[in-house]
Amino acid sequence: MTEGRAKMRVLKGIPASGGVAIGKGFFLNRILPRSVRSTVGREQVDEEVAAFQRAVAHSREQILSIRDGVADPSSEHHQILTVHLALLEDSMLVDQTIRTIRENQFAADWAFNKVLQNLLETFHRIEDPYLRERGHDLRQIGHRVLENLAGRPVDSIAAIREPVVIVAHDLSPADTAQILKSPVLGFATDVGSRTSHTAITARSLGIPAVVGVEGATEEYRSAETVIVDGEEGVVVFDPNEETVREYQDRRKAYAQRTRDLAKFARLPTVTRDGKTLLLLANIEFPEEADVALRSGAYGVGLYRTEFLFLNRKDLPSEEEHFETYKKVAEKFVRHPVTIRTFDLGGDKFTSQIELADEMNPAMGLRAIRFCLKEKEIFKPQLRAILRASTYGKVRMMFPMISGVGELREAMAVVEEVRGELRRRRIPYDKEMPIGIMVEIPSAAIVADLLAREVGFFSIGTNDLIQYSLAIDRVNEHVSYLYEPLHPAILRLVRRVVEAGHDAGIPVSMCGEMAGEPFYSYALLGLGLDELSMNAAAIPRVKRILRKSVAYEAKEFAGALLLHATAAEIGRALRKKLEDLFPDERF
């Protein structure tokens, strides 16, 4: 290290993509530039509007150029960049900015920043973490437009010529598309979560990444070495020689573990005493199907369809739905593909649907409630799912069912759509299973009644935990109460599993809990039939389950349910795992 260089600094963030990267740091400026409230004379208003329109047009040309460089037009990158192009035509962003300039005689950068911040605040209030993260798309577009408005060049990853570790406030899909062809070893960002596009892309590329590293860009110093540990969520700036050697060893160990885990992807998930579990993948884009297959997914346990509705001026057509679902069904032709009907409405933002403000949108008009109110939006999706069912083993799943009455109402709409298809002589799988997500306490309590009327259950732990424990998981003041191992949650899971099995239907889990190896042994003991998770988690969960004995896990889970607190359960589970799997890291 050079004399006078700042001492080693270590920051913690969210581990987004496994592995260790060590290299020269590269600061990528993606921080929204500040704007100062300023007005112009009435005679300058037209000029400000024209400057803003030029900046938007230039941003559009830049993104089009990047998108055209993406080889596969059906890839996730291509789709996201298309979404960014649509944002640049969004009336809430563009037209509103022009109105703000004209009505208030604001300078273009201030008017745009004002409109942008209002929209970002809307996204910030969204309860669903996946949809909330889509606000980052808007922020990334905002950065590009403001830089172009100021006449400054936008840093490009395509210009990087030597191996580097990127440090940035955030990365846009345009950035990550360029990473594919660049010598980027890994990256760390100030913001983001495991469900952000940035994190998802890092995992699909196999690049070590840590997101949500508060202060990462502030700690950065030019030309220093940066270490990114994507397993532990650690970023080290200007490491000393001993630390570099330590992380070089960790990098080798991670590479070896990855090679070892890859062997499990091809093996069935069978416990030592012969119980078979099905490990499936949660996906959001058709092209994720290939990654899921390579990771050893038996099928798709949760196919989120909300992306089709986001950031566009019109509603997706039945044909768009159909082609998308058909593509995934054909990939898994002999294995289940579980398509969740769209979970939008209430606090969930869509640019084409006018929604009234609600006092408590997480419990408001959303998911199946919204679909039953807006049947003309619901029916095209149902028709598309039914049509796609002839191309594979498609299953349909309703989100946020609260009881039997609501379920029957949804099933009546499906039957109505089936009748339409029969009259038009359009084929569909008459035996296609229809199930529900159990994510509301009332559904778990009446699971025995619901089980008589559906083909399967899938437990959505993210919402089930939130609603059962009455906590807002994005509220920093109470987020510590979000406890997957709370005795009430484990008892609800067992209740749903028993109700499902009594009725002869399979029970899956598709929340974040299903993909955490720390919970795998307990979930095996609670009797779940399927676990659906991020594809990258499948090999490790599979290895743990293949080392387990199902009847022993069942006895242990019974004992866990006798503990009074989540902390007690957590300690007992950790001790058991350390005894059973001394070579695993939890």
Coordinates of C-alpha atoms in Angstrom, one line a residue:
M1 CA 0.0 0.0 0.0
T2 CA 1.1 3.5 -0.8
E3 CA 2.2 5.6 2.2
G4 CA -0.4 8.1 3.2
R5 CA -3.3 6.1 1.8
A6 CA -6.3 5.9 4.0
K7 CA -6.6 2.9 6.3
M8 CA -8.6 -0.1 5.5
R9 CA -12.4 0.5 5.9
V10 CA -15.0 -2.3 6.1
L11 CA -18.7 -1.8 5.4
K12 CA -21.6 -4.2 5.6
G13 CA -24.4 -4.5 3.1
I14 CA -26.9 -7.0 1.7
P15 CA -25.2 -10.1 0.1
A16 CA -26.8 -10.0 -3.4
S17 CA -24.7 -12.5 -5.4
G18 CA -22.2 -15.0 -4.0
G19 CA -18.4 -15.1 -4.5
V20 CA -15.4 -12.8 -3.8
A21 CA -14.1 -10.1 -6.1
I22 CA -10.7 -8.4 -5.5
G23 CA -9.5 -5.6 -7.7
K24 CA -9.0 -2.0 -8.5
G25 CA -12.0 0.2 -7.6
F26 CA -13.9 2.0 -10.3
F27 CA -16.4 4.7 -9.2
L28 CA -19.4 4.9 -11.5
N29 CA -21.3 8.2 -10.9
R30 CA -25.0 7.3 -10.7
I31 CA -26.0 9.8 -8.0
L32 CA -28.9 12.1 -8.9
P33 CA -27.4 15.6 -9.4
R34 CA -28.9 18.2 -7.1
S35 CA -31.1 20.9 -8.6
V36 CA -31.7 24.3 -7.1
R37 CA -35.1 25.8 -7.2
S38 CA -35.0 28.4 -9.9
T39 CA -37.4 30.2 -12.2
V40 CA -37.0 31.8 -15.6
G41 CA -38.6 34.7 -17.4
R42 CA -41.8 34.0 -19.3
E43 CA -40.0 34.6 -22.5
Q44 CA -37.6 31.7 -21.7
V45 CA -40.3 29.1 -20.9
D46 CA -40.4 27.7 -24.5
E47 CA -36.6 27.4 -24.4
E48 CA -36.6 25.5 -21.2
V49 CA -39.3 23.1 -22.6
A50 CA -37.2 22.6 -25.7
A51 CA -34.1 21.9 -23.6
F52 CA -35.9 19.3 -21.6
Q53 CA -37.3 17.6 -24.7
R54 CA -33.8 17.5 -26.2
A55 CA -32.5 15.8 -23.1
V56 CA -35.3 13.2 -23.2
A57 CA -34.7 12.6 -26.9
H58 CA -30.9 12.2 -26.3
S59 CA -31.5 9.8 -23.4
R60 CA -33.8 7.8 -25.6
E61 CA -31.1 7.6 -28.3
Q62 CA -28.5 6.4 -25.8
I63 CA -30.7 3.7 -24.4
L64 CA -31.8 2.6 -27.8
S65 CA -28.2 2.2 -28.8
I66 CA -27.4 0.1 -25.7
R67 CA -30.6 -2.0 -26.2
D68 CA -29.7 -2.7 -29.9
G69 CA -26.4 -4.0 -28.7
V70 CA -28.1 -6.7 -26.6
A71 CA -27.9 -9.9 -28.7
D72 CA -31.0 -11.6 -27.4
P73 CA -34.2 -9.5 -27.9
S74 CA -36.1 -11.8 -25.5
S75 CA -33.6 -11.4 -22.7
E76 CA -34.3 -9.7 -19.4
H77 CA -31.9 -6.9 -20.2
H78 CA -33.7 -6.1 -23.5
Q79 CA -37.1 -6.1 -21.8
I80 CA -35.9 -3.8 -19.0
L81 CA -34.4 -1.4 -21.4
T82 CA -37.6 -1.4 -23.3
V83 CA -39.3 -0.4 -20.0
H84 CA -36.9 2.4 -19.6
L85 CA -37.7 3.7 -23.1
A86 CA -41.4 3.5 -22.1
L87 CA -40.7 5.6 -19.0
L88 CA -39.2 8.3 -21.2
E89 CA -42.7 8.5 -22.9
D90 CA -44.7 8.3 -19.7
S91 CA -47.0 11.3 -19.4
M92 CA -46.6 11.3 -15.6
L93 CA -42.9 12.0 -16.1
V94 CA -42.6 13.9 -19.4
D95 CA -45.9 15.8 -19.8
Q96 CA -46.1 16.6 -16.1
T97 CA -42.6 18.2 -16.3
I98 CA -43.6 20.3 -19.3
R99 CA -46.7 21.5 -17.5
T100 CA -44.7 22.3 -14.4
I101 CA -42.3 24.4 -16.5
R102 CA -45.1 26.3 -18.2
E103 CA -47.3 26.8 -15.2
N104 CA -44.6 27.8 -12.7
Q105 CA -41.9 29.2 -15.0
F106 CA -39.5 26.8 -13.4
A107 CA -36.1 26.0 -14.9
A108 CA -36.2 22.6 -16.7
D109 CA -33.9 20.8 -14.3
W110 CA -35.8 21.9 -11.2
A111 CA -39.2 21.1 -12.8
F112 CA -38.0 17.6 -13.8
N113 CA -36.5 16.9 -10.4
K114 CA -39.7 18.0 -8.7
V115 CA -41.8 15.7 -10.8
L116 CA -39.3 12.9 -10.4
Q117 CA -39.1 13.2 -6.6
N118 CA -43.0 13.0 -6.4
L119 CA -43.0 9.8 -8.5
L120 CA -40.2 8.3 -6.5
E121 CA -42.1 9.0 -3.3
T122 CA -45.1 7.1 -4.7
F123 CA -42.8 4.1 -5.3
H124 CA -41.3 4.4 -1.9
R125 CA -44.8 3.9 -0.3
I126 CA -45.4 0.7 -2.2
E127 CA -45.5 -2.2 0.3
D128 CA -44.4 -5.0 -2.1
P129 CA -40.5 -5.1 -2.1
Y130 CA -40.3 -6.3 -5.7
L131 CA -42.5 -3.5 -7.1
R132 CA -41.0 -0.9 -4.7
E133 CA -37.6 -1.7 -6.2
R134 CA -38.9 -0.7 -9.7
G135 CA -38.6 2.9 -8.4
H136 CA -34.9 2.4 -9.1
D137 CA -35.7 2.2 -12.8
L138 CA -37.2 5.6 -12.5
R139 CA -34.3 7.0 -10.6
Q140 CA -31.9 5.7 -13.2
I141 CA -33.8 7.3 -16.0
G142 CA -33.9 10.5 -14.0
H143 CA -30.1 10.5 -13.6
R144 CA -29.6 10.1 -17.3
V145 CA -32.0 12.9 -18.3
L146 CA -30.5 15.3 -15.7
E147 CA -27.0 14.6 -16.9
N148 CA -28.0 15.2 -20.5
L149 CA -29.9 18.3 -19.5
A150 CA -26.7 19.6 -17.9
G151 CA -24.6 18.7 -20.9
R152 CA -22.4 16.3 -18.9
P153 CA -21.3 12.9 -20.3
V154 CA -22.9 9.8 -18.7
D155 CA -20.2 7.4 -17.5
S156 CA -20.2 4.2 -19.5
I157 CA -19.2 0.7 -18.4
A158 CA -18.5 0.0 -22.0
A159 CA -15.4 2.2 -21.7
I160 CA -13.8 0.1 -19.0
R161 CA -10.8 -1.8 -20.4
E162 CA -9.2 -3.4 -17.4
P163 CA -10.6 -5.7 -14.6
V164 CA -12.2 -3.5 -11.9
V165 CA -14.6 -3.7 -9.0
I166 CA -17.4 -1.1 -9.5
V167 CA -18.6 1.1 -6.7
A168 CA -21.8 3.1 -7.5
H169 CA -24.9 4.5 -5.9
D170 CA -26.9 2.1 -8.0
L171 CA -26.6 0.4 -11.4
S172 CA -29.2 0.7 -14.1
P173 CA -30.2 -2.1 -16.5
A174 CA -28.3 -0.2 -19.1
D175 CA -25.2 -0.5 -17.0
T176 CA -25.7 -4.2 -16.3
A177 CA -26.3 -4.9 -19.9
Q178 CA -22.8 -3.5 -20.6
I179 CA -21.3 -5.6 -17.8
L180 CA -21.9 -8.6 -19.9
K181 CA -19.2 -7.5 -22.3
S182 CA -16.8 -5.8 -19.9
P183 CA -14.1 -7.0 -17.5
V184 CA -16.1 -6.2 -14.3
L185 CA -15.1 -8.5 -11.4
G186 CA -17.9 -7.4 -9.0
F187 CA -19.7 -4.4 -7.7
A188 CA -21.0 -2.7 -4.6
T189 CA -23.8 -0.2 -4.5
D190 CA -25.2 2.3 -1.9
V191 CA -28.8 1.1 -2.4
G192 CA -30.7 -1.9 -3.5
S193 CA -32.1 -5.1 -2.0
R194 CA -32.1 -8.8 -2.9
T195 CA -35.1 -8.2 -5.2
S196 CA -33.7 -5.2 -7.1
H197 CA -32.9 -5.6 -10.8
T198 CA -29.3 -5.0 -10.0
A199 CA -29.2 -7.9 -7.5
I200 CA -31.1 -10.2 -9.8
T201 CA -28.8 -9.5 -12.7
A202 CA -25.7 -10.0 -10.6
R203 CA -26.9 -13.5 -9.7
S204 CA -27.8 -14.4 -13.3
L205 CA -24.3 -13.3 -14.4
G206 CA -22.6 -15.0 -11.5
I207 CA -20.8 -11.8 -10.5
P208 CA -20.1 -11.2 -6.8
A209 CA -22.2 -8.2 -5.5
V210 CA -23.2 -6.5 -2.3
V211 CA -26.0 -4.0 -2.4
G212 CA -27.5 -1.6 0.1
V213 CA -24.0 -0.7 1.4
E214 CA -24.8 2.6 3.0
G215 CA -21.9 5.1 2.5
A216 CA -20.1 2.9 -0.1
T217 CA -19.6 5.8 -2.6
E218 CA -18.5 8.1 0.3
E219 CA -15.8 5.6 1.4
Y220 CA -14.5 5.2 -2.1
R221 CA -11.1 6.7 -2.9
S222 CA -9.7 6.6 -6.4
A223 CA -7.3 3.9 -7.5
E224 CA -7.7 1.9 -4.3
T225 CA -8.2 -1.8 -4.1
V226 CA -11.7 -3.0 -3.3
I227 CA -12.9 -6.4 -2.0
V228 CA -16.5 -7.5 -2.5
D229 CA -17.6 -10.5 -0.5
G230 CA -21.0 -11.4 -1.9
E231 CA -21.6 -14.2 0.5
E232 CA -21.1 -12.2 3.7
G233 CA -22.3 -8.9 2.4
V234 CA -18.9 -7.3 3.2
V235 CA -17.1 -4.6 1.2
V236 CA -13.4 -3.7 2.1
F237 CA -11.8 -0.6 0.9
D238 CA -8.0 -0.3 0.7
P239 CA -7.4 -3.7 2.4
N240 CA -4.0 -4.5 4.0
E241 CA -2.0 -7.4 2.7
E242 CA -3.2 -9.8 5.3
T243 CA -6.8 -9.1 4.4
V244 CA -6.1 -9.5 0.7
R245 CA -4.6 -13.0 1.4
E246 CA -7.5 -13.9 3.6
Y247 CA -10.0 -13.0 0.8
Q248 CA -8.0 -14.7 -1.9
D249 CA -8.3 -17.9 0.2
R250 CA -12.1 -17.3 0.5
R251 CA -12.3 -16.8 -3.2
K252 CA -10.7 -20.2 -3.9
A253 CA -12.9 -21.8 -1.3
Y254 CA -16.1 -20.3 -2.8
A255 CA -15.1 -21.5 -6.3
Q256 CA -14.6 -25.0 -4.9
R257 CA -17.9 -25.0 -3.1
T258 CA -19.7 -23.8 -6.3
R259 CA -18.1 -26.7 -8.2
D260 CA -19.2 -29.1 -5.5
L261 CA -22.8 -27.7 -5.4
A262 CA -23.1 -28.0 -9.1
K263 CA -23.1 -31.8 -8.8
F264 CA -26.3 -31.6 -6.7
A265 CA -28.3 -29.7 -9.4
R266 CA -28.6 -32.9 -11.4
L267 CA -29.7 -35.1 -8.5
P268 CA -33.2 -35.7 -7.2
T269 CA -34.2 -34.2 -3.8
V270 CA -34.6 -37.4 -1.8
T271 CA -33.9 -37.6 1.9
R272 CA -31.8 -40.4 3.3
D273 CA -35.0 -42.3 4.3
G274 CA -36.6 -41.9 0.9
K275 CA -38.9 -38.9 1.2
T276 CA -39.0 -36.9 -2.0
L277 CA -39.4 -33.1 -2.0
L278 CA -39.8 -31.0 -5.1
L279 CA -37.6 -27.9 -5.4
L280 CA -39.0 -25.4 -7.8
A281 CA -38.0 -21.9 -8.9
N282 CA -39.5 -18.5 -8.4
I283 CA -39.2 -16.5 -11.7
E284 CA -40.3 -13.2 -13.1
F285 CA -39.1 -13.3 -16.7
P286 CA -39.3 -16.1 -19.3
E287 CA -35.6 -16.2 -19.8
E288 CA -35.0 -17.1 -16.2
A289 CA -36.3 -20.5 -17.1
D290 CA -33.0 -21.6 -18.5
V291 CA -31.1 -20.6 -15.3
A292 CA -33.7 -22.4 -13.2
L293 CA -33.3 -25.6 -15.3
R294 CA -29.5 -25.4 -15.0
S295 CA -29.9 -25.0 -11.2
G296 CA -31.8 -28.2 -10.9
A297 CA -35.4 -26.8 -10.6
Y298 CA -38.1 -29.4 -11.0
G299 CA -40.4 -26.7 -12.3
V300 CA -41.7 -23.2 -11.5
G301 CA -43.5 -22.8 -8.1
L302 CA -44.2 -19.1 -8.5
Y303 CA -44.3 -17.3 -11.8
R304 CA -44.9 -13.6 -11.0
T305 CA -46.8 -11.9 -13.8
E306 CA -46.9 -8.3 -12.6
F307 CA -44.0 -7.3 -14.9
L308 CA -46.3 -7.4 -17.9
F309 CA -48.4 -4.6 -16.4
L310 CA -45.7 -2.2 -15.3
N311 CA -44.7 1.1 -16.8
R312 CA -46.8 1.1 -19.9
K313 CA -49.6 3.2 -21.3
D314 CA -51.8 0.3 -22.3
L315 CA -52.8 -3.0 -20.8
P316 CA -51.1 -6.2 -22.0
S317 CA -53.1 -8.0 -24.6
E318 CA -54.3 -11.6 -24.2
E319 CA -51.8 -12.6 -26.9
E320 CA -48.9 -11.0 -24.9
H321 CA -49.9 -12.9 -21.8
F322 CA -50.3 -16.1 -23.8
E323 CA -47.0 -16.0 -25.7
T324 CA -45.1 -15.3 -22.4
Y325 CA -46.7 -18.1 -20.5
K326 CA -46.4 -20.6 -23.4
K327 CA -42.7 -19.9 -23.7
V328 CA -42.1 -20.9 -20.0
A329 CA -44.6 -23.9 -20.2
E330 CA -42.6 -25.3 -23.2
K331 CA -39.3 -25.0 -21.3
F332 CA -40.6 -27.1 -18.5
V333 CA -42.9 -29.3 -20.6
R334 CA -42.9 -32.3 -18.2
H335 CA -42.8 -30.3 -15.0
P336 CA -45.2 -27.9 -13.3
V337 CA -45.3 -24.2 -14.1
T338 CA -47.3 -22.3 -11.5
I339 CA -48.6 -19.0 -12.9
R340 CA -49.8 -16.6 -10.2
T341 CA -52.6 -14.3 -11.5
F342 CA -51.5 -10.8 -11.2
D343 CA -51.0 -9.3 -7.7
L344 CA -51.5 -5.6 -8.4
G345 CA -53.8 -2.9 -7.2
G346 CA -54.1 -0.9 -4.0
D347 CA -50.5 0.3 -3.3
K348 CA -49.1 -1.5 -6.3
F349 CA -48.3 0.9 -9.0
T350 CA -49.3 0.6 -12.6
S351 CA -49.2 3.5 -14.9
Q352 CA -52.3 2.5 -16.9
I353 CA -54.7 1.9 -14.1
E354 CA -56.2 4.8 -12.2
L355 CA -56.4 3.8 -8.5
A356 CA -57.8 5.7 -5.6
D357 CA -55.6 6.5 -2.6
E358 CA -56.1 4.2 0.3
M359 CA -55.4 4.6 4.0
N360 CA -53.9 1.2 4.3
P361 CA -53.1 -0.1 0.8
A362 CA -51.4 -3.4 1.9
M363 CA -54.8 -4.5 3.1
G364 CA -56.8 -2.7 0.5
L365 CA -58.0 -3.3 -3.1
R366 CA -55.2 -5.5 -4.4
A367 CA -54.5 -9.0 -5.8
I368 CA -57.6 -11.2 -6.2
R369 CA -59.8 -8.4 -4.7
F370 CA -58.7 -6.1 -7.5
C371 CA -59.2 -8.8 -10.1
L372 CA -62.7 -9.6 -9.0
K373 CA -63.6 -5.9 -9.2
E374 CA -61.9 -5.4 -12.6
K375 CA -62.9 -8.5 -14.4
E376 CA -62.2 -7.1 -17.8
I377 CA -58.6 -6.9 -16.8
F378 CA -58.7 -10.3 -15.1
K379 CA -60.3 -12.4 -17.9
P380 CA -57.7 -11.9 -20.6
Q381 CA -55.0 -13.2 -18.3
L382 CA -57.2 -16.2 -17.3
R383 CA -57.9 -17.0 -21.0
A384 CA -54.1 -16.8 -21.7
I385 CA -53.2 -19.1 -18.8
L386 CA -55.8 -21.7 -19.9
R387 CA -54.6 -21.5 -23.5
A388 CA -51.0 -22.0 -22.4
S389 CA -52.0 -25.0 -20.4
T390 CA -52.0 -27.2 -23.5
Y391 CA -48.2 -26.6 -23.9
G392 CA -47.0 -28.0 -20.6
K393 CA -48.1 -28.7 -17.0
V394 CA -49.4 -25.3 -16.2
R395 CA -51.0 -24.6 -12.8
M396 CA -53.0 -21.4 -12.0
M397 CA -52.7 -19.8 -8.5
F398 CA -54.8 -17.0 -7.0
P399 CA -53.0 -14.6 -4.6
M400 CA -54.4 -13.2 -1.3
I401 CA -57.5 -15.4 -1.0
S402 CA -59.0 -14.7 2.4
G403 CA -61.8 -17.4 2.5
V404 CA -64.1 -19.8 0.6
G405 CA -66.5 -17.1 -0.6
E406 CA -63.8 -15.2 -2.4
L407 CA -62.3 -18.4 -3.8
R408 CA -65.7 -19.4 -5.2
E409 CA -66.1 -16.0 -6.8
A410 CA -62.8 -16.3 -8.5
M411 CA -63.5 -19.9 -9.7
A412 CA -66.8 -18.7 -11.2
V413 CA -64.9 -16.2 -13.3
V414 CA -62.5 -19.0 -14.4
E415 CA -65.6 -21.2 -15.3
E416 CA -67.0 -18.3 -17.3
V417 CA -63.8 -18.0 -19.3
R418 CA -63.6 -21.7 -19.9
G419 CA -67.1 -21.5 -21.4
E420 CA -65.9 -18.7 -23.7
L421 CA -63.0 -20.9 -24.9
R422 CA -65.3 -23.9 -25.4
R423 CA -67.7 -21.9 -27.5
R424 CA -64.7 -20.6 -29.6
R425 CA -63.3 -24.2 -29.8
I426 CA -60.0 -23.1 -28.3
P427 CA -58.3 -26.0 -26.6
Y428 CA -57.2 -25.9 -22.9
D429 CA -56.3 -28.4 -20.3
K430 CA -59.5 -29.3 -18.5
E431 CA -57.6 -30.9 -15.7
M432 CA -55.3 -27.9 -15.0
P433 CA -54.8 -27.6 -11.3
I434 CA -56.0 -24.4 -9.7
G435 CA -54.6 -23.5 -6.3
I436 CA -54.2 -20.5 -3.9
M437 CA -51.5 -18.7 -2.0
V438 CA -52.1 -19.0 1.7
E439 CA -50.8 -15.7 2.9
I440 CA -53.6 -14.3 5.0
P441 CA -54.2 -15.7 8.6
S442 CA -57.9 -16.2 7.8
A443 CA -57.0 -18.5 4.9
A444 CA -54.6 -20.5 7.1
I445 CA -57.3 -20.9 9.8
V446 CA -59.9 -22.2 7.4
A447 CA -57.4 -24.1 5.3
D448 CA -59.4 -27.3 5.9
L449 CA -62.4 -25.7 4.2
L450 CA -60.3 -24.2 1.3
A451 CA -58.5 -27.5 0.7
R452 CA -61.7 -29.1 -0.4
E453 CA -62.1 -26.7 -3.3
V454 CA -58.6 -26.4 -4.8
G455 CA -55.8 -28.5 -6.3
F456 CA -52.9 -27.2 -4.2
F457 CA -51.8 -24.7 -1.6
S458 CA -48.7 -22.5 -1.7
I459 CA -47.8 -20.7 1.5
G460 CA -46.6 -17.1 0.8
T461 CA -44.5 -16.5 3.9
N462 CA -43.7 -12.9 3.2
D463 CA -47.2 -11.6 3.7
L464 CA -48.3 -14.4 6.1
I465 CA -45.6 -13.3 8.5
Q466 CA -46.5 -9.6 8.0
Y467 CA -50.2 -10.0 8.5
S468 CA -50.0 -12.6 11.3
L469 CA -47.6 -10.5 13.4
A470 CA -49.2 -7.2 12.5
I471 CA -46.0 -5.6 11.4
D472 CA -45.0 -3.5 8.4
R473 CA -41.8 -5.2 7.3
V474 CA -40.5 -2.1 5.6
N475 CA -41.0 0.1 8.7
E476 CA -37.6 0.4 10.2
H477 CA -39.0 0.9 13.7
V478 CA -40.8 -2.5 13.8
S479 CA -38.9 -4.6 11.1
Y480 CA -37.1 -6.4 13.9
L481 CA -40.4 -8.1 14.7
Y482 CA -40.5 -9.8 11.3
E483 CA -39.7 -13.3 12.6
P484 CA -40.1 -16.3 10.3
L485 CA -39.5 -18.6 13.3
H486 CA -42.2 -17.1 15.5
P487 CA -44.2 -19.9 17.1
A488 CA -47.4 -18.5 15.5
I489 CA -45.9 -18.8 12.0
L490 CA -44.6 -22.3 12.4
R491 CA -48.0 -23.4 13.8
L492 CA -49.8 -21.8 11.0
V493 CA -47.6 -23.5 8.5
R494 CA -48.2 -26.9 10.1
R495 CA -51.9 -26.3 10.2
V496 CA -52.0 -25.5 6.4
V497 CA -49.8 -28.6 5.7
E498 CA -52.1 -30.9 7.7
A499 CA -55.2 -29.5 6.1
G500 CA -53.8 -29.9 2.7
H501 CA -52.7 -33.5 3.3
D502 CA -56.0 -34.4 4.9
A503 CA -57.7 -33.3 1.7
G504 CA -55.1 -35.1 -0.5
I505 CA -53.5 -32.0 -2.1
P506 CA -49.8 -31.0 -2.1
V507 CA -48.6 -28.0 -0.1
S508 CA -45.8 -25.8 -1.3
M509 CA -44.0 -22.8 0.1
C510 CA -42.9 -20.0 -2.2
G511 CA -41.9 -17.1 0.2
E512 CA -38.3 -16.1 1.0
M513 CA -38.3 -18.5 3.9
A514 CA -38.3 -21.5 1.4
G515 CA -35.0 -20.5 -0.1
E516 CA -33.0 -19.9 3.1
P517 CA -30.9 -23.0 3.9
F518 CA -31.2 -22.2 7.6
Y519 CA -34.9 -23.1 7.5
S520 CA -34.7 -26.1 5.2
Y521 CA -34.5 -28.8 7.9
A522 CA -37.4 -27.3 9.8
L523 CA -39.6 -27.0 6.7
L524 CA -38.8 -30.7 5.9
G525 CA -40.0 -31.6 9.4
L526 CA -43.2 -29.6 9.0
G527 CA -44.1 -31.8 6.1
L528 CA -44.0 -29.5 3.1
D529 CA -44.1 -31.2 -0.3
E530 CA -42.6 -28.5 -2.4
L531 CA -40.2 -25.5 -1.8
S532 CA -40.0 -22.8 -4.4
M533 CA -37.1 -20.3 -4.3
N534 CA -34.6 -18.3 -6.2
A535 CA -32.9 -20.7 -8.6
A536 CA -29.4 -20.0 -7.2
A537 CA -30.5 -21.3 -3.8
I538 CA -31.6 -24.7 -5.2
P539 CA -28.4 -26.7 -5.2
R540 CA -27.5 -25.9 -1.6
V541 CA -31.0 -26.5 -0.2
K542 CA -31.0 -29.7 -2.2
R543 CA -27.7 -30.8 -0.6
I544 CA -29.0 -30.2 2.9
L545 CA -32.2 -32.1 2.3
R546 CA -30.4 -35.0 0.7
K547 CA -28.3 -35.3 3.9
S548 CA -31.4 -35.2 6.1
V549 CA -33.7 -38.0 7.5
A550 CA -37.3 -37.0 7.1
Y551 CA -38.8 -38.8 10.1
E552 CA -36.1 -37.3 12.4
A553 CA -36.8 -33.9 11.0
K554 CA -40.5 -34.4 11.7
E555 CA -39.8 -35.2 15.4
F556 CA -37.5 -32.2 15.7
A557 CA -40.1 -29.9 14.2
G558 CA -42.6 -31.2 16.7
A559 CA -40.2 -30.2 19.5
L560 CA -39.5 -26.8 17.9
L561 CA -43.2 -26.0 18.2
L562 CA -43.1 -26.3 22.0
H563 CA -40.7 -23.4 22.3
A564 CA -42.3 -20.1 23.4
T565 CA -40.3 -17.5 21.4
A566 CA -38.6 -17.1 18.0
A567 CA -35.3 -16.6 19.7
E568 CA -35.6 -20.0 21.5
I569 CA -36.6 -21.7 18.3
G570 CA -33.7 -20.1 16.4
R571 CA -31.1 -21.2 19.0
A572 CA -32.5 -24.8 19.0
L573 CA -32.5 -24.9 15.2
R574 CA -29.0 -23.6 14.9
K575 CA -27.6 -26.1 17.4
K576 CA -29.3 -28.9 15.6
L577 CA -28.0 -27.8 12.2
E578 CA -24.4 -27.5 13.5
D579 CA -24.6 -31.0 14.9
L580 CA -26.1 -32.5 11.8
F581 CA -24.2 -30.5 9.1
P582 CA -20.8 -29.5 10.6
D583 CA -19.5 -28.7 7.1
E584 CA -22.3 -26.3 6.2
R585 CA -22.2 -22.6 7.0
F586 CA -25.5 -21.1 8.4

